[in-house]
Amino acid sequence: MATSTLSKDAFGTAEVLKQLGIGTQNYGASTGLKHYQTKGPKIDSFSPVNGQLIGSVNTATAEDYEATLKTAEAAFKIWRDVPAPKRGEIVRQMGDQFRKFKDPLGKLVSFEMGKSLQEGLGEVQEMIDICDFAVGLSRQLYGLTMHSERPQHRMYEQYHPLGIVGIISAFNFPVAVWSWNAALAWVCGDVCVWKPSSKTPLCAIACQNIIVDVLKKNDVPEGVSCVLIGNPVGDLMNNDKRVPMVSFTGSTRIGRIVSSSVAQRFGKTILELGGNNAIIVSEHADLNMVLVGSVFGAVGTAGQRCTSTRRLIIHESIYDKTLNVLKSAYSQLKIGNPLDSNNHVGPLIDKKAVDDYLTAIVRAKEEGGKIVVDGGVVTGEGYESCCYVKPCIIEAKNEFHIVQEETFAPILYVMKYKTVEEAIAMQNGVPQGLSSSIFTGNMREMEMFLSASGSDCGIANVNIGTSGAEIGGAFGGEKETGGGRESGSDAWKAYMRRQTNTINYGTKLPLAQGINFNI
């Protein structure tokens, strides 16, 4: 694998932060126009790109949380009565603001998280796209009408906003996942309280700063868009009956805690948890397409996507050929500053992620795995953050304990199969169920993979990789991935409560099921 560096000042840190209204010291509580001078423990945000301190944030305290929730409660009582198309118009204006600030926000996402500049800009584009989607949705919050069994009665269903939606997002998509939830929740009439990852707090502050003018221009009630930074906020939110819905993106381990806490108070959750995604490579596959889909899926965002490709299940007849193609491709990967478009692989988020990566490789070897492309930490000039690692390929068995787990790093496990039925069983033979893919030119195999007895994942693709998704479709998975859905399709229904209504426009009161009750 090749390495590539970029001058330390290429990012233009000071100018980008200035455009986004971020200083060296920031506060971790906002209800829209108001930013509170919080006094919680300080978080220093270091870029994994070069180890540079970008800025610091004083986190929110329990008192800040309480003040924010009271403001959000009051805002909901006003916001829910704003006509949905009007709410959509406000979200449209937010989308325009994200268009205006796409370049600086994309750079900040890249620099604070460590993903490539192209991916950072792409993440902001997802925010723009979901705002566009939400605008149309604001005129399509449809219910159903039903024929009543009683004469001169009409039945129908309608949807009402839930109230306060808590959004707990992860570092790997520091802005997009918030927007997937917030844009839909807002047009549904909900207000949002966002707890971003403490690893990428400045991106959240930037988003709030970007939409401030829209909130002010439209006299949006203070509290419709809130941000609270700091890990204790999550526990407070999960146990707060005033928050009927919590959307959590993160690990399966923490997801269990969130799910249990919210369920104890009969709240609702959207859970987007771990992925252990596989690509099946059929003997009928186009290997040129396989190469692009599997390499980007495995090394894009340094393997830190929930949809990253973790396993490659290859037909035995083309196994050696496929590995040779992969090894050749991996030897040409360039590792370095993600702001340099010549590089393919940026850094992991922090040194703990590097330790997890190294531990996974050791564990795979101990279980009998064979190294196909060796990994390791990249050192030297341009890699001072110590967060750059080499993408690794390991020949393994699906039943290895380490293969059954999700490691957020560029490690690809390869294994062989004989029949498509065996391959599908291997694909399904992990606790997670987010994304899956098959590369094949055989229609029978395609249809088997997409049938009820095929992939058990929330996302199943044919001749494209596991990584990446369009906002038009509902995003989420099954099993230990959580079962939640965000973004497009009818995911909006999760942010609303359904109500069945019956209207009697006659002069008599017949009872259902023909019951007689004479008094």
Short mmCIF file of C-alpha atoms in Angstrom, two decimals:
data_model
loop_
_atom_site.label_atom_id
_atom_site.label_comp_id
_atom_site.label_asym_id
_atom_site.label_seq_id
_atom_site.Cartn_x
_atom_site.Cartn_y
_atom_site.Cartn_z
CA MET A 1 0.00 0.00 0.00
CA ALA A 2 1.22 3.47 -0.87
CA THR A 3 1.21 6.45 1.45
CA SER A 4 0.54 10.08 0.66
CA THR A 5 0.72 13.24 2.73
CA LEU A 6 -0.66 16.72 2.43
CA SER A 7 0.61 19.97 3.87
CA LYS A 8 -0.78 20.64 7.35
CA ASP A 9 -2.34 23.95 6.38
CA ALA A 10 -4.25 22.57 3.37
CA PHE A 11 -7.49 22.39 5.35
CA GLY A 12 -7.63 26.14 6.04
CA THR A 13 -8.91 25.46 9.55
CA ALA A 14 -9.28 29.04 10.75
CA GLU A 15 -11.31 30.21 7.76
CA VAL A 16 -13.65 27.20 7.82
CA LEU A 17 -14.33 27.56 11.53
CA LYS A 18 -14.94 31.27 11.07
CA GLN A 19 -17.49 30.62 8.32
CA LEU A 20 -19.30 28.15 10.57
CA GLY A 21 -19.28 30.41 13.62
CA ILE A 22 -17.08 28.11 15.72
CA GLY A 23 -14.55 29.50 18.17
CA THR A 24 -11.81 27.90 20.22
CA GLN A 25 -14.22 27.63 23.16
CA ASN A 26 -17.84 26.61 22.62
CA TYR A 27 -20.85 25.79 24.76
CA GLY A 28 -22.74 22.54 24.69
CA ALA A 29 -26.37 23.61 24.98
CA SER A 30 -28.55 25.42 22.44
CA THR A 31 -32.29 25.77 21.95
CA GLY A 32 -32.06 27.49 18.58
CA LEU A 33 -31.19 31.15 18.86
CA LYS A 34 -30.01 30.84 22.44
CA HIS A 35 -26.66 29.27 23.40
CA TYR A 36 -26.15 28.55 27.08
CA GLN A 37 -22.83 29.10 28.84
CA THR A 38 -22.59 25.55 30.08
CA LYS A 39 -20.23 24.58 32.89
CA GLY A 40 -19.95 20.84 32.34
CA PRO A 41 -16.62 19.04 31.78
CA LYS A 42 -14.68 20.28 28.77
CA ILE A 43 -14.35 18.17 25.62
CA ASP A 44 -11.35 18.81 23.40
CA SER A 45 -11.96 17.93 19.75
CA PHE A 46 -8.77 16.69 18.10
CA SER A 47 -8.69 15.90 14.41
CA PRO A 48 -7.64 12.32 13.62
CA VAL A 49 -6.19 13.73 10.39
CA ASN A 50 -3.18 15.36 12.06
CA GLY A 51 -3.85 15.34 15.79
CA GLN A 52 -4.57 19.08 15.76
CA LEU A 53 -6.83 20.58 18.42
CA ILE A 54 -9.75 22.07 16.49
CA GLY A 55 -11.72 23.50 19.42
CA SER A 56 -13.17 22.78 22.84
CA VAL A 57 -16.71 22.49 24.16
CA ASN A 58 -18.00 22.89 27.69
CA THR A 59 -20.60 20.15 27.95
CA ALA A 60 -24.16 20.44 29.20
CA THR A 61 -25.03 19.82 32.84
CA ALA A 62 -28.19 18.28 34.29
CA GLU A 63 -29.43 21.83 34.88
CA ASP A 64 -28.82 22.69 31.22
CA TYR A 65 -30.72 19.57 30.21
CA GLU A 66 -33.70 20.49 32.37
CA ALA A 67 -33.85 24.04 31.03
CA THR A 68 -33.62 22.77 27.45
CA LEU A 69 -36.38 20.20 27.92
CA LYS A 70 -38.73 22.79 29.39
CA THR A 71 -38.08 25.05 26.40
CA ALA A 72 -38.67 22.16 24.00
CA GLU A 73 -41.95 21.26 25.74
CA ALA A 74 -43.22 24.80 25.34
CA ALA A 75 -42.09 24.92 21.71
CA PHE A 76 -43.94 21.72 20.85
CA LYS A 77 -47.27 23.19 21.94
CA ILE A 78 -46.83 25.89 19.30
CA TRP A 79 -45.02 23.92 16.58
CA ARG A 80 -47.57 21.08 16.43
CA ASP A 81 -50.27 23.53 15.35
CA VAL A 82 -48.22 25.07 12.52
CA PRO A 83 -49.62 23.63 9.26
CA ALA A 84 -47.43 20.80 7.99
CA PRO A 85 -46.76 22.47 4.58
CA LYS A 86 -45.55 25.55 6.46
CA ARG A 87 -43.24 23.39 8.51
CA GLY A 88 -42.03 21.90 5.23
CA GLU A 89 -41.31 25.34 3.84
CA ILE A 90 -39.09 26.09 6.84
CA VAL A 91 -37.21 22.81 6.34
CA ARG A 92 -36.80 23.76 2.66
CA GLN A 93 -35.08 26.95 3.74
CA MET A 94 -32.82 24.91 6.01
CA GLY A 95 -31.87 22.80 3.00
CA ASP A 96 -30.93 25.98 1.14
CA GLN A 97 -28.71 26.98 4.05
CA PHE A 98 -26.95 23.64 3.94
CA ARG A 99 -26.41 24.19 0.20
CA LYS A 100 -24.87 27.56 0.98
CA PHE A 101 -22.52 26.11 3.59
CA LYS A 102 -21.89 22.74 1.93
CA ASP A 103 -18.19 23.35 1.33
CA PRO A 104 -17.14 24.51 4.82
CA LEU A 105 -19.40 22.02 6.61
CA GLY A 106 -18.14 19.18 4.39
CA LYS A 107 -14.57 20.16 5.24
CA LEU A 108 -15.32 20.22 8.95
CA VAL A 109 -16.96 16.78 8.75
CA SER A 110 -13.87 15.49 6.95
CA PHE A 111 -11.45 17.09 9.38
CA GLU A 112 -13.20 16.34 12.67
CA MET A 113 -14.27 12.79 11.76
CA GLY A 114 -11.48 11.83 9.38
CA LYS A 115 -13.44 10.73 6.32
CA SER A 116 -12.45 11.83 2.82
CA LEU A 117 -13.43 15.28 1.65
CA GLN A 118 -15.61 13.72 -1.06
CA GLU A 119 -17.44 11.73 1.61
CA GLY A 120 -17.73 14.78 3.86
CA LEU A 121 -19.32 16.77 1.05
CA GLY A 122 -21.48 13.77 0.21
CA GLU A 123 -22.73 13.63 3.78
CA VAL A 124 -23.81 17.27 3.61
CA GLN A 125 -25.52 16.49 0.30
CA GLU A 126 -27.52 13.82 2.12
CA MET A 127 -28.69 16.55 4.50
CA ILE A 128 -29.79 18.66 1.55
CA ASP A 129 -31.54 15.69 -0.04
CA ILE A 130 -33.46 14.74 3.10
CA CYS A 131 -34.64 18.33 3.45
CA ASP A 132 -35.96 18.15 -0.12
CA PHE A 133 -37.64 14.83 0.68
CA ALA A 134 -39.20 16.30 3.82
CA VAL A 135 -40.65 19.25 1.92
CA GLY A 136 -42.68 16.90 -0.29
CA LEU A 137 -43.54 14.74 2.70
CA SER A 138 -45.08 17.73 4.49
CA ARG A 139 -48.00 17.50 2.02
CA GLN A 140 -48.23 13.71 2.16
CA LEU A 141 -48.80 12.79 5.81
CA TYR A 142 -51.62 10.57 4.65
CA GLY A 143 -54.10 8.54 6.69
CA LEU A 144 -56.66 5.99 5.50
CA THR A 145 -60.46 6.03 5.30
CA MET A 146 -62.44 2.88 6.02
CA HIS A 147 -66.06 1.83 5.55
CA SER A 148 -67.89 1.42 8.83
CA GLU A 149 -70.20 -1.51 9.53
CA ARG A 150 -72.60 0.96 11.15
CA PRO A 151 -74.90 3.12 8.99
CA GLN A 152 -74.17 6.83 8.75
CA HIS A 153 -70.73 6.41 10.28
CA ARG A 154 -67.36 7.32 8.82
CA MET A 155 -64.02 5.88 9.94
CA TYR A 156 -60.56 7.15 9.20
CA GLU A 157 -57.00 7.18 10.52
CA GLN A 158 -54.82 10.22 11.04
CA TYR A 159 -51.34 10.84 12.37
CA HIS A 160 -50.35 13.33 15.07
CA PRO A 161 -46.87 14.42 16.21
CA LEU A 162 -45.35 12.62 19.19
CA GLY A 163 -43.71 15.58 20.95
CA ILE A 164 -40.01 15.74 21.77
CA VAL A 165 -37.83 13.45 19.66
CA GLY A 166 -34.43 12.68 21.18
CA ILE A 167 -31.68 12.05 18.63
CA ILE A 168 -28.44 10.37 19.74
CA SER A 169 -26.02 10.17 16.81
CA ALA A 170 -22.64 8.54 16.23
CA PHE A 171 -19.28 9.96 15.15
CA ASN A 172 -19.07 8.23 11.77
CA PHE A 173 -21.90 10.28 10.26
CA PRO A 174 -21.74 13.34 12.49
CA VAL A 175 -24.40 15.37 10.64
CA ALA A 176 -26.35 13.22 8.16
CA VAL A 177 -28.02 10.89 10.66
CA TRP A 178 -29.26 13.86 12.68
CA SER A 179 -30.80 15.36 9.55
CA TRP A 180 -32.46 12.06 8.59
CA ASN A 181 -34.32 12.19 11.88
CA ALA A 182 -34.76 15.93 12.40
CA ALA A 183 -36.06 16.86 8.94
CA LEU A 184 -38.78 14.22 9.10
CA ALA A 185 -39.61 14.88 12.75
CA TRP A 186 -39.95 18.61 12.12
CA VAL A 187 -42.41 18.27 9.24
CA CYS A 188 -44.34 15.76 11.35
CA GLY A 189 -44.74 18.47 14.00
CA ASP A 190 -42.20 17.20 16.52
CA VAL A 191 -39.39 19.17 18.14
CA CYS A 192 -35.89 17.70 18.38
CA VAL A 193 -33.22 17.46 21.07
CA TRP A 194 -29.92 16.26 19.60
CA LYS A 195 -27.09 14.68 21.57
CA PRO A 196 -24.25 14.35 19.06
CA SER A 197 -21.21 12.14 19.53
CA SER A 198 -18.70 13.62 21.95
CA LYS A 199 -16.05 12.71 19.36
CA THR A 200 -17.49 15.15 16.80
CA PRO A 201 -19.19 17.94 18.79
CA LEU A 202 -18.13 20.83 16.55
CA CYS A 203 -20.07 19.46 13.58
CA ALA A 204 -23.26 19.64 15.64
CA ILE A 205 -22.58 23.21 16.73
CA ALA A 206 -21.94 24.12 13.09
CA CYS A 207 -25.30 22.69 12.00
CA GLN A 208 -27.12 24.68 14.65
CA ASN A 209 -25.30 27.84 13.60
CA ILE A 210 -26.18 27.26 9.94
CA ILE A 211 -29.95 27.10 10.53
CA VAL A 212 -30.17 29.95 13.07
CA ASP A 213 -31.09 32.52 10.41
CA VAL A 214 -33.94 30.32 9.17
CA LEU A 215 -35.30 29.89 12.68
CA LYS A 216 -35.14 33.63 13.30
CA LYS A 217 -36.59 34.65 9.94
CA ASN A 218 -39.61 32.39 10.38
CA ASP A 219 -40.22 33.13 14.08
CA VAL A 220 -39.76 29.45 14.86
CA PRO A 221 -40.34 28.90 18.60
CA GLU A 222 -37.22 28.61 20.70
CA GLY A 223 -36.76 24.88 21.39
CA VAL A 224 -37.78 23.35 18.05
CA SER A 225 -34.12 22.56 17.32
CA CYS A 226 -32.02 21.84 20.42
CA VAL A 227 -28.47 20.56 20.89
CA LEU A 228 -27.05 19.14 24.11
CA ILE A 229 -23.46 17.90 24.16
CA GLY A 230 -22.03 15.45 26.70
CA ASN A 231 -22.45 11.74 27.39
CA PRO A 232 -24.62 12.15 30.56
CA VAL A 233 -27.29 13.76 28.37
CA GLY A 234 -28.01 10.38 26.78
CA ASP A 235 -28.93 8.72 30.08
CA LEU A 236 -31.10 11.66 31.07
CA MET A 237 -32.94 11.51 27.76
CA ASN A 238 -33.40 7.74 27.79
CA ASN A 239 -35.08 7.87 31.20
CA ASP A 240 -37.18 10.99 30.61
CA LYS A 241 -40.93 10.43 30.10
CA ARG A 242 -41.13 13.82 28.41
CA VAL A 243 -39.22 12.32 25.45
CA PRO A 244 -41.64 9.83 23.84
CA MET A 245 -39.19 8.85 21.10
CA VAL A 246 -35.44 8.27 21.19
CA SER A 247 -33.58 7.59 17.94
CA PHE A 248 -30.22 6.04 18.76
CA THR A 249 -27.35 5.27 16.38
CA GLY A 250 -24.38 3.42 17.86
CA SER A 251 -23.12 0.08 19.10
CA THR A 252 -25.31 -2.91 19.85
CA ARG A 253 -24.01 -2.92 23.43
CA ILE A 254 -25.20 0.63 24.13
CA GLY A 255 -28.31 0.04 22.05
CA ARG A 256 -29.44 -2.65 24.49
CA ILE A 257 -29.14 -0.17 27.35
CA VAL A 258 -31.05 2.51 25.44
CA SER A 259 -33.77 0.08 24.41
CA SER A 260 -34.22 -1.23 27.93
CA SER A 261 -34.32 2.22 29.53
CA VAL A 262 -36.83 3.65 27.06
CA ALA A 263 -39.00 0.52 27.10
CA GLN A 264 -39.21 0.65 30.91
CA ARG A 265 -41.15 3.90 30.56
CA PHE A 266 -43.10 2.66 27.49
CA GLY A 267 -41.30 5.06 25.15
CA LYS A 268 -40.53 4.37 21.50
CA THR A 269 -37.13 3.83 19.94
CA ILE A 270 -35.51 3.83 16.54
CA LEU A 271 -32.34 1.77 16.86
CA GLU A 272 -29.60 1.80 14.22
CA LEU A 273 -26.97 -0.49 15.71
CA GLY A 274 -24.19 -2.77 14.52
CA GLY A 275 -23.64 -4.17 11.07
CA ASN A 276 -21.65 -7.21 9.94
CA ASN A 277 -22.24 -6.91 6.25
CA ALA A 278 -21.33 -9.49 3.63
CA ILE A 279 -20.99 -9.60 -0.14
CA ILE A 280 -21.58 -12.92 -1.86
CA VAL A 281 -19.41 -13.24 -4.97
CA SER A 282 -20.98 -15.74 -7.35
CA GLU A 283 -19.14 -17.65 -10.03
CA HIS A 284 -21.38 -15.67 -12.40
CA ALA A 285 -20.20 -12.31 -11.06
CA ASP A 286 -18.51 -9.52 -13.01
CA LEU A 287 -15.20 -9.26 -11.13
CA ASN A 288 -14.62 -5.68 -12.24
CA MET A 289 -17.83 -4.69 -10.45
CA VAL A 290 -16.93 -6.86 -7.48
CA LEU A 291 -13.60 -5.09 -7.17
CA VAL A 292 -15.13 -1.62 -6.93
CA GLY A 293 -17.99 -2.65 -4.63
CA SER A 294 -15.94 -4.72 -2.20
CA VAL A 295 -12.86 -2.50 -1.95
CA PHE A 296 -14.82 0.71 -1.40
CA GLY A 297 -17.16 -1.14 0.96
CA ALA A 298 -14.24 -2.44 3.03
CA VAL A 299 -11.92 0.59 3.10
CA GLY A 300 -14.20 3.58 2.50
CA THR A 301 -14.36 5.80 5.61
CA ALA A 302 -11.57 3.51 6.88
CA GLY A 303 -14.17 0.81 7.49
CA GLN A 304 -16.12 3.02 9.90
CA ARG A 305 -19.54 2.84 8.26
CA CYS A 306 -22.28 0.70 9.74
CA THR A 307 -22.72 -0.55 6.16
CA SER A 308 -19.01 -1.25 5.60
CA THR A 309 -18.23 -4.62 4.03
CA ARG A 310 -16.84 -6.94 6.72
CA ARG A 311 -17.12 -10.32 4.97
CA LEU A 312 -16.56 -11.48 1.40
CA ILE A 313 -18.13 -14.88 0.67
CA ILE A 314 -16.60 -16.12 -2.59
CA HIS A 315 -17.52 -19.12 -4.76
CA GLU A 316 -14.77 -21.73 -4.56
CA SER A 317 -14.28 -21.81 -8.35
CA ILE A 318 -13.17 -18.16 -8.45
CA TYR A 319 -11.77 -17.84 -4.94
CA ASP A 320 -8.08 -17.68 -5.79
CA LYS A 321 -8.66 -15.41 -8.78
CA THR A 322 -10.74 -13.00 -6.69
CA LEU A 323 -8.12 -12.87 -3.93
CA ASN A 324 -5.39 -12.10 -6.46
CA VAL A 325 -7.46 -9.22 -7.86
CA LEU A 326 -8.08 -7.92 -4.34
CA LYS A 327 -4.42 -8.14 -3.34
CA SER A 328 -3.43 -6.19 -6.42
CA ALA A 329 -6.02 -3.50 -5.66
CA TYR A 330 -4.99 -3.25 -2.01
CA SER A 331 -1.35 -2.78 -3.01
CA GLN A 332 -2.38 0.39 -4.86
CA LEU A 333 -4.38 1.98 -2.04
CA LYS A 334 -3.05 5.31 -0.84
CA ILE A 335 -3.30 6.07 2.86
CA GLY A 336 -3.14 9.63 4.10
CA ASN A 337 -4.82 12.95 4.69
CA PRO A 338 -8.44 12.52 3.59
CA LEU A 339 -8.56 16.09 2.27
CA ASP A 340 -6.23 14.94 -0.52
CA SER A 341 -8.45 13.43 -3.22
CA ASN A 342 -5.57 11.18 -4.31
CA ASN A 343 -5.86 9.21 -1.09
CA HIS A 344 -8.24 6.28 -0.64
CA VAL A 345 -7.99 5.68 3.12
CA GLY A 346 -8.02 8.23 5.91
CA PRO A 347 -7.58 7.75 9.66
CA LEU A 348 -9.61 5.94 12.26
CA ILE A 349 -11.45 8.22 14.66
CA ASP A 350 -9.03 7.85 17.60
CA LYS A 351 -6.36 5.68 19.21
CA LYS A 352 -8.92 3.45 20.92
CA ALA A 353 -10.25 2.54 17.48
CA VAL A 354 -6.67 1.71 16.44
CA ASP A 355 -6.30 -0.55 19.49
CA ASP A 356 -9.57 -2.33 18.62
CA TYR A 357 -8.31 -2.84 15.07
CA LEU A 358 -5.01 -4.34 16.24
CA THR A 359 -6.76 -6.54 18.78
CA ALA A 360 -9.13 -7.89 16.12
CA ILE A 361 -6.21 -8.91 13.89
CA VAL A 362 -4.52 -10.74 16.80
CA ARG A 363 -7.75 -12.50 17.72
CA ALA A 364 -8.35 -13.56 14.10
CA LYS A 365 -4.87 -15.10 13.96
CA GLU A 366 -5.41 -16.89 17.28
CA GLU A 367 -8.60 -18.46 15.94
CA GLY A 368 -6.79 -19.77 12.88
CA GLY A 369 -7.15 -16.91 10.43
CA LYS A 370 -4.62 -16.52 7.65
CA ILE A 371 -3.33 -13.08 6.70
CA VAL A 372 -3.86 -12.34 2.99
CA VAL A 373 -2.97 -8.63 3.14
CA ASP A 374 -1.21 -7.60 6.33
CA GLY A 375 -2.34 -4.68 8.44
CA GLY A 376 -0.61 -2.41 10.91
CA VAL A 377 -0.30 1.21 11.98
CA VAL A 378 1.15 3.73 9.54
CA THR A 379 3.82 5.97 11.07
CA GLY A 380 6.08 8.79 9.93
CA GLU A 381 5.64 12.32 8.67
CA GLY A 382 2.03 13.16 7.97
CA TYR A 383 0.74 10.47 10.33
CA GLU A 384 1.42 12.16 13.65
CA SER A 385 -2.10 11.51 14.92
CA CYS A 386 -1.21 7.78 15.08
CA CYS A 387 -4.70 6.99 13.77
CA TYR A 388 -3.79 5.71 10.28
CA VAL A 389 -3.89 1.95 9.69
CA LYS A 390 -3.43 -0.35 6.72
CA PRO A 391 -6.51 -2.08 5.30
CA CYS A 392 -6.20 -5.77 6.05
CA ILE A 393 -7.59 -8.94 4.45
CA ILE A 394 -7.83 -12.12 6.53
CA GLU A 395 -8.88 -15.58 5.35
CA ALA A 396 -11.29 -16.77 8.03
CA LYS A 397 -14.25 -18.95 8.87
CA ASN A 398 -17.67 -17.47 9.42
CA GLU A 399 -17.97 -19.10 12.84
CA PHE A 400 -14.86 -17.40 14.26
CA HIS A 401 -15.87 -15.35 17.30
CA ILE A 402 -14.12 -12.26 15.93
CA VAL A 403 -15.90 -12.64 12.58
CA GLN A 404 -19.23 -12.74 14.41
CA GLU A 405 -18.47 -9.31 15.89
CA GLU A 406 -18.35 -5.89 14.28
CA THR A 407 -14.95 -4.20 14.27
CA PHE A 408 -15.16 -0.58 13.12
CA ALA A 409 -12.00 -0.71 11.03
CA PRO A 410 -10.80 -1.69 7.51
CA ILE A 411 -10.59 -5.45 8.12
CA LEU A 412 -12.10 -7.70 5.45
CA TYR A 413 -12.67 -11.41 6.20
CA VAL A 414 -12.74 -13.69 3.14
CA MET A 415 -14.19 -17.18 2.95
CA LYS A 416 -15.37 -19.62 0.25
CA TYR A 417 -18.64 -21.42 -0.50
CA LYS A 418 -19.92 -24.18 -2.81
CA THR A 419 -23.64 -23.50 -3.32
CA VAL A 420 -25.68 -20.30 -3.22
CA GLU A 421 -27.81 -21.80 -0.45
CA GLU A 422 -24.65 -22.24 1.63
CA ALA A 423 -23.55 -18.69 0.86
CA ILE A 424 -26.89 -17.23 1.96
CA ALA A 425 -26.74 -19.26 5.18
CA MET A 426 -23.25 -17.88 5.84
CA GLN A 427 -24.41 -14.34 5.08
CA ASN A 428 -27.28 -14.74 7.54
CA GLY A 429 -25.17 -16.59 10.11
CA VAL A 430 -24.22 -13.57 12.24
CA PRO A 431 -26.15 -11.72 14.97
CA GLN A 432 -26.42 -8.49 12.95
CA GLY A 433 -28.71 -7.84 9.99
CA LEU A 434 -28.10 -4.46 8.38
CA SER A 435 -26.78 -4.62 4.80
CA SER A 436 -26.04 -7.44 2.36
CA SER A 437 -25.18 -7.92 -1.28
CA ILE A 438 -24.74 -10.50 -4.01
CA PHE A 439 -22.78 -10.05 -7.21
CA THR A 440 -24.11 -12.36 -9.90
CA GLY A 441 -25.39 -12.43 -13.46
CA ASN A 442 -27.60 -15.41 -12.66
CA MET A 443 -31.25 -14.38 -12.24
CA ARG A 444 -32.10 -17.43 -10.16
CA GLU A 445 -29.42 -16.51 -7.64
CA MET A 446 -30.63 -12.90 -7.55
CA GLU A 447 -34.18 -13.91 -6.82
CA MET A 448 -33.16 -16.49 -4.22
CA PHE A 449 -31.11 -13.84 -2.44
CA LEU A 450 -34.05 -11.40 -2.38
CA SER A 451 -36.71 -13.99 -1.47
CA ALA A 452 -38.15 -14.66 1.99
CA SER A 453 -35.60 -17.46 2.41
CA GLY A 454 -32.76 -15.23 1.22
CA SER A 455 -30.99 -12.36 2.97
CA ASP A 456 -32.33 -11.59 6.43
CA CYS A 457 -31.01 -8.01 6.37
CA GLY A 458 -32.91 -4.74 6.21
CA ILE A 459 -30.93 -3.89 3.05
CA ALA A 460 -30.30 -6.44 0.31
CA ASN A 461 -28.53 -5.39 -2.90
CA VAL A 462 -27.73 -7.03 -6.21
CA ASN A 463 -24.60 -6.05 -8.11
CA ILE A 464 -23.82 -3.11 -5.86
CA GLY A 465 -21.95 -3.15 -2.57
CA THR A 466 -23.20 -3.03 1.00
CA SER A 467 -21.97 0.49 1.69
CA GLY A 468 -24.04 3.57 1.10
CA ALA A 469 -27.78 4.11 0.74
CA GLU A 470 -30.09 6.61 -0.92
CA ILE A 471 -32.37 8.73 1.24
CA GLY A 472 -35.47 7.72 -0.75
CA GLY A 473 -35.52 4.27 0.84
CA ALA A 474 -36.04 3.42 4.49
CA PHE A 475 -32.68 2.75 6.16
CA GLY A 476 -32.18 0.18 8.89
CA GLY A 477 -31.74 -3.47 9.72
CA GLU A 478 -32.94 -6.50 11.65
CA LYS A 479 -31.76 -8.70 14.54
CA GLU A 480 -29.06 -6.98 16.63
CA THR A 481 -29.07 -4.05 14.22
CA GLY A 482 -32.18 -2.93 16.07
CA GLY A 483 -35.06 -3.04 13.61
CA GLY A 484 -35.47 0.71 13.25
CA ARG A 485 -35.97 2.66 10.03
CA GLU A 486 -34.89 6.19 9.20
CA SER A 487 -34.86 8.43 6.14
CA GLY A 488 -37.21 7.72 3.22
CA SER A 489 -40.23 5.62 2.28
CA ASP A 490 -42.77 5.57 5.16
CA ALA A 491 -40.17 5.97 7.93
CA TRP A 492 -42.01 9.18 8.86
CA LYS A 493 -44.67 7.14 10.64
CA ALA A 494 -42.23 6.35 13.46
CA TYR A 495 -42.25 10.04 14.44
CA MET A 496 -46.03 10.20 14.78
CA ARG A 497 -48.82 8.54 16.74
CA ARG A 498 -51.66 6.94 14.81
CA GLN A 499 -55.23 7.69 15.77
CA THR A 500 -58.39 5.92 14.54
CA ASN A 501 -61.45 8.17 14.35
CA THR A 502 -65.14 7.30 13.96
CA ILE A 503 -67.75 9.96 13.22
CA ASN A 504 -71.48 9.30 13.60
CA TYR A 505 -73.34 11.80 11.43
CA GLY A 506 -76.72 10.16 11.93
CA THR A 507 -79.43 10.51 14.59
CA LYS A 508 -79.11 7.01 16.10
CA LEU A 509 -76.34 5.31 18.08
CA PRO A 510 -75.95 1.74 16.82
CA LEU A 511 -73.22 -0.29 18.56
CA ALA A 512 -70.49 -2.21 16.82
CA GLN A 513 -70.84 -5.94 16.19
CA GLY A 514 -74.63 -5.54 16.31
CA ILE A 515 -74.73 -5.42 20.09
CA ASN A 516 -78.05 -4.38 21.66
CA PHE A 517 -77.90 -2.29 24.80
CA ASN A 518 -81.35 -0.93 25.61
CA ILE A 519 -81.77 1.51 28.45
#
